[in-house]
Tab-separated table of C-alpha atoms in Angstrom:
chain	number	residue	atom	x	y	z
M	1	UNK	CA	0.000	0.000	0.000
M	2	UNK	CA	1.463	3.307	-1.040
M	3	UNK	CA	0.221	6.680	-2.140
M	4	UNK	CA	3.281	6.959	-4.327
M	5	UNK	CA	2.725	3.883	-6.480
M	6	UNK	CA	-0.174	3.638	-8.914
M	7	UNK	CA	-3.615	5.091	-8.395
M	8	UNK	CA	-4.656	5.520	-4.780
M	9	UNK	CA	-7.981	4.368	-3.386
M	10	UNK	CA	-10.089	5.716	-0.529
M	11	UNK	CA	-12.847	3.938	1.383
M	12	UNK	CA	-15.448	6.227	2.966
M	13	UNK	CA	-17.600	4.672	5.680
M	14	UNK	CA	-20.908	6.480	6.088
M	15	UNK	CA	-24.206	6.186	7.917
M	16	UNK	CA	-25.839	9.364	6.637
M	17	UNK	CA	-25.265	11.277	9.884
M	18	UNK	CA	-23.757	14.742	10.325
M	19	UNK	CA	-20.486	13.080	11.250
M	20	UNK	CA	-20.496	11.157	8.011
M	21	UNK	CA	-21.282	14.232	5.929
M	22	UNK	CA	-18.272	16.008	7.387
M	23	UNK	CA	-16.088	12.967	6.707
M	24	UNK	CA	-17.510	12.979	3.182
M	25	UNK	CA	-16.117	16.468	2.594
M	26	UNK	CA	-12.629	15.292	3.521
M	27	UNK	CA	-12.938	12.118	1.429
M	28	UNK	CA	-13.972	14.198	-1.582
M	29	UNK	CA	-11.123	16.666	-1.083
M	30	UNK	CA	-8.512	13.914	-0.753
M	31	UNK	CA	-9.906	11.967	-3.695
M	32	UNK	CA	-9.528	15.055	-5.858
M	33	UNK	CA	-6.047	16.070	-4.681
M	34	UNK	CA	-4.761	12.468	-4.864
M	35	UNK	CA	-6.653	11.636	-8.101
M	36	UNK	CA	-7.837	8.616	-6.115
M	37	UNK	CA	-10.733	6.260	-6.659
M	38	UNK	CA	-13.491	6.534	-4.051
M	39	UNK	CA	-15.492	3.636	-2.640
M	40	UNK	CA	-18.395	4.427	-0.307
M	41	UNK	CA	-19.799	1.899	2.139
M	42	UNK	CA	-23.074	2.536	3.941
M	43	UNK	CA	-23.611	0.066	6.786
M	44	UNK	CA	-27.116	-0.693	7.994
M	45	UNK	CA	-26.524	-1.460	11.645
M	46	UNK	CA	-28.209	-4.732	12.550
M	47	UNK	CA	-27.100	-6.774	15.582
M	48	UNK	CA	-26.097	-10.333	14.747
M	49	UNK	CA	-28.441	-11.773	17.391
M	50	UNK	CA	-31.600	-10.537	15.662
M	51	UNK	CA	-33.523	-12.543	13.059
M	52	UNK	CA	-33.582	-10.660	9.734
M	53	UNK	CA	-36.557	-12.754	8.613
M	54	UNK	CA	-38.730	-11.592	11.489
M	55	UNK	CA	-41.578	-9.513	9.954
M	56	UNK	CA	-40.863	-6.494	12.144
M	57	UNK	CA	-37.135	-6.684	11.437
M	58	UNK	CA	-37.774	-7.082	7.727
M	59	UNK	CA	-39.810	-3.875	7.697
M	60	UNK	CA	-37.122	-2.126	9.703
M	61	UNK	CA	-34.351	-3.227	7.331
M	62	UNK	CA	-36.447	-2.364	4.276
M	63	UNK	CA	-36.901	1.181	5.552
M	64	UNK	CA	-33.185	1.498	6.320
M	65	UNK	CA	-32.344	0.179	2.860
M	66	UNK	CA	-34.668	2.667	1.185
M	67	UNK	CA	-33.175	5.585	3.109
M	68	UNK	CA	-29.582	4.459	2.545
M	69	UNK	CA	-30.165	3.964	-1.192
M	70	UNK	CA	-31.485	7.502	-1.542
M	71	UNK	CA	-28.609	8.924	0.508
M	72	UNK	CA	-26.051	7.153	-1.681
M	73	UNK	CA	-27.733	8.408	-4.867
M	74	UNK	CA	-27.426	11.944	-3.528
M	75	UNK	CA	-23.808	11.327	-2.446
M	76	UNK	CA	-22.859	10.064	-5.916
M	77	UNK	CA	-24.408	13.191	-7.415
M	78	UNK	CA	-22.399	15.429	-5.069
M	79	UNK	CA	-19.255	13.521	-5.971
M	80	UNK	CA	-19.964	13.831	-9.689
M	81	UNK	CA	-20.391	17.596	-9.295
M	82	UNK	CA	-16.791	17.635	-8.034
M	83	UNK	CA	-15.491	15.443	-10.825
M	84	UNK	CA	-15.254	12.342	-8.614
M	85	UNK	CA	-16.541	8.926	-9.644
M	86	UNK	CA	-17.764	7.109	-6.536
M	87	UNK	CA	-18.628	3.426	-6.274
M	88	UNK	CA	-21.226	2.752	-3.575
M	89	UNK	CA	-22.503	-0.296	-1.765
M	90	UNK	CA	-24.656	-1.160	1.223
M	91	UNK	CA	-23.881	-3.770	3.874
M	92	UNK	CA	-25.897	-5.016	6.833
M	93	UNK	CA	-24.390	-5.938	10.193
M	94	UNK	CA	-22.012	-4.537	12.795
M	95	UNK	CA	-20.530	-1.305	11.324
M	96	UNK	CA	-16.933	-1.850	12.413
M	97	UNK	CA	-16.927	-5.459	11.202
M	98	UNK	CA	-18.408	-4.562	7.825
M	99	UNK	CA	-15.961	-1.691	7.284
M	100	UNK	CA	-12.997	-3.899	8.192
M	101	UNK	CA	-14.272	-6.653	5.892
M	102	UNK	CA	-14.566	-4.152	3.036
M	103	UNK	CA	-11.087	-2.798	3.763
M	104	UNK	CA	-9.630	-6.312	3.717
M	105	UNK	CA	-11.286	-7.077	0.402
M	106	UNK	CA	-10.679	-3.756	-1.365
M	107	UNK	CA	-7.249	-2.963	0.134
M	108	UNK	CA	-7.738	0.825	0.117
M	109	UNK	CA	-4.920	3.236	0.877
M	110	UNK	CA	-7.052	5.097	3.395
M	111	UNK	CA	-10.311	4.699	5.327
M	112	UNK	CA	-12.250	7.879	6.132
M	113	UNK	CA	-14.810	7.744	8.935
M	114	UNK	CA	-16.781	10.281	10.938
M	115	UNK	CA	-16.604	10.178	14.727
M	116	UNK	CA	-20.168	11.162	15.426
M	117	UNK	CA	-22.992	8.824	14.540
M	118	UNK	CA	-26.757	9.100	14.525
M	119	UNK	CA	-26.851	8.692	18.301
M	120	UNK	CA	-25.112	12.047	18.611
M	121	UNK	CA	-22.658	10.625	21.142
M	122	UNK	CA	-19.136	10.996	19.807
M	123	UNK	CA	-17.613	9.052	22.686
M	124	UNK	CA	-19.903	6.095	22.043
M	125	UNK	CA	-18.896	5.882	18.385
M	126	UNK	CA	-15.224	6.221	19.267
M	127	UNK	CA	-15.593	3.488	21.827
M	128	UNK	CA	-17.366	1.087	19.483
M	129	UNK	CA	-16.957	1.797	15.776
M	130	UNK	CA	-14.163	4.209	14.878
M	131	UNK	CA	-11.883	2.885	17.603
M	132	UNK	CA	-12.372	-0.716	16.486
M	133	UNK	CA	-11.693	0.244	12.889
M	134	UNK	CA	-8.507	2.078	13.871
M	135	UNK	CA	-7.248	-0.819	15.976
M	136	UNK	CA	-7.655	-3.456	13.267
M	137	UNK	CA	-7.628	-1.634	9.912
M	138	UNK	CA	-5.058	-2.836	7.351
M	139	UNK	CA	-4.400	0.780	6.327
M	140	UNK	CA	-4.355	4.271	7.862
M	141	UNK	CA	-7.657	5.719	9.087
M	142	UNK	CA	-8.751	9.356	8.943
M	143	UNK	CA	-11.189	10.165	11.754
M	144	UNK	CA	-13.170	13.375	11.249
M	145	UNK	CA	-15.021	14.809	14.207
M	146	UNK	CA	-18.146	16.543	12.935
M	147	UNK	CA	-18.862	19.183	15.522
M	148	UNK	CA	-15.293	20.479	15.556
M	149	UNK	CA	-15.357	21.247	11.838
M	150	UNK	CA	-18.822	22.806	12.042
M	151	UNK	CA	-17.826	25.039	14.935
M	152	UNK	CA	-14.654	26.238	13.243
M	153	UNK	CA	-16.418	26.718	9.917
M	154	UNK	CA	-19.058	28.901	11.571
M	155	UNK	CA	-16.340	30.909	13.283
M	156	UNK	CA	-14.184	31.494	10.239
M	157	UNK	CA	-13.509	28.263	8.319
M	158	UNK	CA	-10.216	27.301	9.885
M	159	UNK	CA	-10.343	23.641	8.899
M	160	UNK	CA	-11.092	23.509	5.203
M	161	UNK	CA	-10.951	19.928	3.832
M	162	UNK	CA	-9.691	21.165	0.470
M	163	UNK	CA	-6.958	23.355	1.968
M	164	UNK	CA	-4.791	21.536	4.521
M	165	UNK	CA	-1.931	23.973	5.086
M	166	UNK	CA	0.136	22.215	7.740
M	167	UNK	CA	0.248	18.640	9.025
M	168	UNK	CA	1.259	18.009	12.638
M	169	UNK	CA	3.161	14.764	13.197
M	170	UNK	CA	4.000	13.742	16.794
M	171	UNK	CA	6.988	11.381	16.885
M	172	UNK	CA	8.890	9.558	19.604
M	173	UNK	CA	11.365	7.909	17.164
M	174	UNK	CA	9.565	4.563	17.338
M	175	UNK	CA	9.119	2.711	14.041
M	176	UNK	CA	5.391	3.385	14.168
M	177	UNK	CA	5.792	7.128	14.582
M	178	UNK	CA	8.379	7.259	11.797
M	179	UNK	CA	6.026	5.300	9.531
M	180	UNK	CA	3.414	7.959	10.336
M	181	UNK	CA	5.880	10.691	9.369
M	182	UNK	CA	6.671	8.900	6.092
M	183	UNK	CA	2.961	8.629	5.351
M	184	UNK	CA	2.422	12.277	6.292
M	185	UNK	CA	5.142	13.235	3.802
M	186	UNK	CA	3.211	11.500	1.020
M	187	UNK	CA	0.011	13.283	2.036
M	188	UNK	CA	1.836	16.609	2.174
M	189	UNK	CA	3.193	16.090	-1.332
M	190	UNK	CA	-0.278	15.343	-2.669
M	191	UNK	CA	-1.974	18.135	-0.687
M	192	UNK	CA	0.826	20.703	-1.085
M	193	UNK	CA	1.001	21.082	2.685
M	194	UNK	CA	3.911	21.688	5.064
M	195	UNK	CA	4.853	19.432	7.983
M	196	UNK	CA	5.504	20.246	11.622
M	197	UNK	CA	7.187	17.512	13.645
M	198	UNK	CA	6.450	17.462	17.367
M	199	UNK	CA	8.535	15.653	19.949
M	200	UNK	CA	7.383	15.661	23.562
M	201	UNK	CA	9.853	15.556	26.429
M	202	UNK	CA	7.821	13.955	29.177
M	203	UNK	CA	8.204	15.094	32.803
M	204	UNK	CA	11.400	13.898	34.441
M	205	UNK	CA	10.876	10.840	36.624
M	206	UNK	CA	12.829	9.784	39.683
M	207	UNK	CA	15.199	6.827	39.563
M	208	UNK	CA	14.955	3.784	41.813
M	209	UNK	CA	17.119	5.579	44.365
M	210	UNK	CA	14.766	8.621	44.233
M	211	UNK	CA	17.361	10.771	42.518
M	212	UNK	CA	16.782	12.839	39.403
M	213	UNK	CA	18.754	12.117	36.208
M	214	UNK	CA	22.028	13.984	36.042
M	215	UNK	CA	21.660	17.394	34.319
M	216	UNK	CA	24.514	16.564	31.939
M	217	UNK	CA	22.689	13.441	30.735
M	218	UNK	CA	19.453	15.377	30.244
M	219	UNK	CA	21.300	17.985	28.201
M	220	UNK	CA	22.993	15.292	26.111
M	221	UNK	CA	19.675	13.580	25.445
M	222	UNK	CA	18.077	16.840	24.354
M	223	UNK	CA	21.027	17.561	22.060
M	224	UNK	CA	20.706	14.114	20.464
M	225	UNK	CA	16.953	14.581	20.009
M	226	UNK	CA	17.419	18.016	18.465
M	227	UNK	CA	20.007	16.634	16.059
M	228	UNK	CA	17.705	13.803	14.977
M	229	UNK	CA	14.766	16.169	14.485
M	230	UNK	CA	16.998	18.449	12.423
M	231	UNK	CA	17.983	15.467	10.259
M	232	UNK	CA	14.330	14.545	9.704
M	233	UNK	CA	13.318	18.066	8.708
M	234	UNK	CA	16.332	18.255	6.395
M	235	UNK	CA	15.226	15.028	4.696
M	236	UNK	CA	11.728	16.449	4.218
M	237	UNK	CA	13.129	19.720	2.873
M	238	UNK	CA	15.348	17.899	0.399
M	239	UNK	CA	12.200	16.208	-0.916
M	240	UNK	CA	10.622	19.590	-1.571
M	241	UNK	CA	8.504	19.785	1.577
M	242	UNK	CA	8.457	22.796	3.860
M	243	UNK	CA	8.958	21.539	7.409
M	244	UNK	CA	9.975	22.479	10.904
M	245	UNK	CA	10.056	20.859	14.334
M	246	UNK	CA	8.978	21.706	17.852
M	247	UNK	CA	10.169	20.210	21.138
M	248	UNK	CA	7.595	20.448	23.888
M	249	UNK	CA	7.567	19.448	27.526
M	250	UNK	CA	4.692	17.839	29.375
M	251	UNK	CA	2.261	14.985	28.895
M	252	UNK	CA	2.159	13.694	25.295
M	253	UNK	CA	-1.597	13.970	24.698
M	254	UNK	CA	-1.825	17.485	26.141
M	255	UNK	CA	1.213	18.652	24.200
M	256	UNK	CA	-0.180	17.272	20.926
M	257	UNK	CA	-3.532	18.967	21.472
M	258	UNK	CA	-1.868	22.267	22.370
M	259	UNK	CA	0.271	22.151	19.220
M	260	UNK	CA	-2.770	21.328	17.102
M	261	UNK	CA	-4.552	24.586	17.937
M	262	UNK	CA	-2.079	26.552	15.791
M	263	UNK	CA	-4.138	28.386	13.144
M	264	UNK	CA	-2.508	26.643	10.178
M	265	UNK	CA	-2.629	23.056	11.491
M	266	UNK	CA	-5.401	21.235	9.626
M	267	UNK	CA	-4.496	17.599	10.244
M	268	UNK	CA	-2.739	15.416	12.808
M	269	UNK	CA	-0.982	12.280	11.551
M	270	UNK	CA	0.190	9.932	14.286
M	271	UNK	CA	1.076	6.319	14.977
M	272	UNK	CA	-0.975	4.162	17.308
M	273	UNK	CA	1.905	2.798	19.370
M	274	UNK	CA	5.326	4.004	20.344
M	275	UNK	CA	8.537	3.257	22.193
M	276	UNK	CA	6.692	1.850	25.186
M	277	UNK	CA	5.748	-1.130	23.062
M	278	UNK	CA	2.130	-2.103	23.748
M	279	UNK	CA	-0.093	-0.474	21.139
M	280	UNK	CA	-3.199	-1.005	23.255
M	281	UNK	CA	-1.744	0.844	26.235
M	282	UNK	CA	-0.498	3.833	24.251
M	283	UNK	CA	-3.637	3.986	22.129
M	284	UNK	CA	-5.755	4.184	25.257
M	285	UNK	CA	-3.642	6.881	26.865
M	286	UNK	CA	-2.551	9.076	23.957
M	287	UNK	CA	-4.036	8.408	20.526
M	288	UNK	CA	-7.551	7.817	21.824
M	289	UNK	CA	-7.427	10.985	23.922
M	290	UNK	CA	-6.193	12.999	20.937
M	291	UNK	CA	-8.962	11.532	18.755
M	292	UNK	CA	-11.615	12.606	21.204
M	293	UNK	CA	-10.305	16.099	21.898
M	294	UNK	CA	-8.483	17.308	18.780
M	295	UNK	CA	-9.724	20.460	17.056
M	296	UNK	CA	-8.869	19.001	13.630
M	297	UNK	CA	-9.099	15.579	11.931
M	298	UNK	CA	-6.716	12.851	13.097
M	299	UNK	CA	-5.157	10.310	10.752
M	300	UNK	CA	-3.824	7.266	12.585
M	301	UNK	CA	-1.155	5.051	11.038
M	302	UNK	CA	-0.858	1.576	12.512
M	303	UNK	CA	1.468	-0.301	10.134
M	304	UNK	CA	1.455	0.991	6.563
M	305	UNK	CA	2.814	-1.406	3.966
M	306	UNK	CA	4.603	0.757	1.446
M	307	UNK	CA	4.839	-0.479	-2.121
M	308	UNK	CA	8.129	-2.257	-2.993
M	309	UNK	CA	8.862	0.533	-5.457
M	310	UNK	CA	8.306	3.251	-2.871
M	311	UNK	CA	11.279	5.567	-2.452
M	312	UNK	CA	11.399	6.613	1.221
M	313	UNK	CA	11.457	10.312	1.920
M	314	UNK	CA	13.139	9.715	5.272
M	315	UNK	CA	16.230	7.852	6.334
M	316	UNK	CA	15.727	5.501	9.273
M	317	UNK	CA	17.224	7.124	12.383
M	318	UNK	CA	18.978	5.007	14.982
M	319	UNK	CA	18.266	6.602	18.314
M	320	UNK	CA	20.044	5.277	21.391
M	321	UNK	CA	17.779	3.110	23.563
M	322	UNK	CA	18.053	5.536	26.464
M	323	UNK	CA	16.870	8.556	24.477
């Protein structure tokens, strides 16, 4: 999977809600800027324990099917108005399972999903659908939070899907975060955006003997980190991408959210696990928190499989284990 090899493909998961319509705007914008094919999946939510042949359930599903069919006809028309050819289909079942099944079969480069469903409870959708998709998707996932975009648009259109000016990429030098930076570079090339790398120096912890790390070691670590960040931005610049880096202190999630409020940041691209190893633990404490609170869309990169012909923008840094 690679945005740099062949024609890209995007899978948009929709349920006709406000959250989905906002995600639709981003899917359209990316499909145009990437010259990508667009596949749209509308999932009729139907718990596996219910009998679809029950007369009441049959009426319920028939009504859902009628509504979804009309919504997809209208979506295809909106796409056509923007010069985008969209293939649509309807599935019945558990939304996250159906989206993951479609992603496995179609092998898209990107899944786009809204983080607010028809229930109106963003945290419920994140806890059940979007989060499950992000955890298991075979490709990166762009999560678009509806109310954030609507609020900013009403106040001055800060986050315009068709005009992503700067991409924020938090890194901790883990393979996953560097994969996210590589993927962000491809997006930036396609979207003509700049990149800001963020590294967070977490609060100093005490050693087993209750002593603080020696100041000289802390200074050496910061120097090594600054040098590596400079190397990464230089690699991006040599590939024609405007880039800079920021070193911040504090808790990772808070620092990422604070950096994301910069007026020109329109997208966060981040990995779902880092140097601490367990993806589940870090996802729960950092990526999930950022997803729920960010003022712009968040694109999570779990393990992108770049095409064999892909020419990496970045060299692979070799940070010392204690940095």
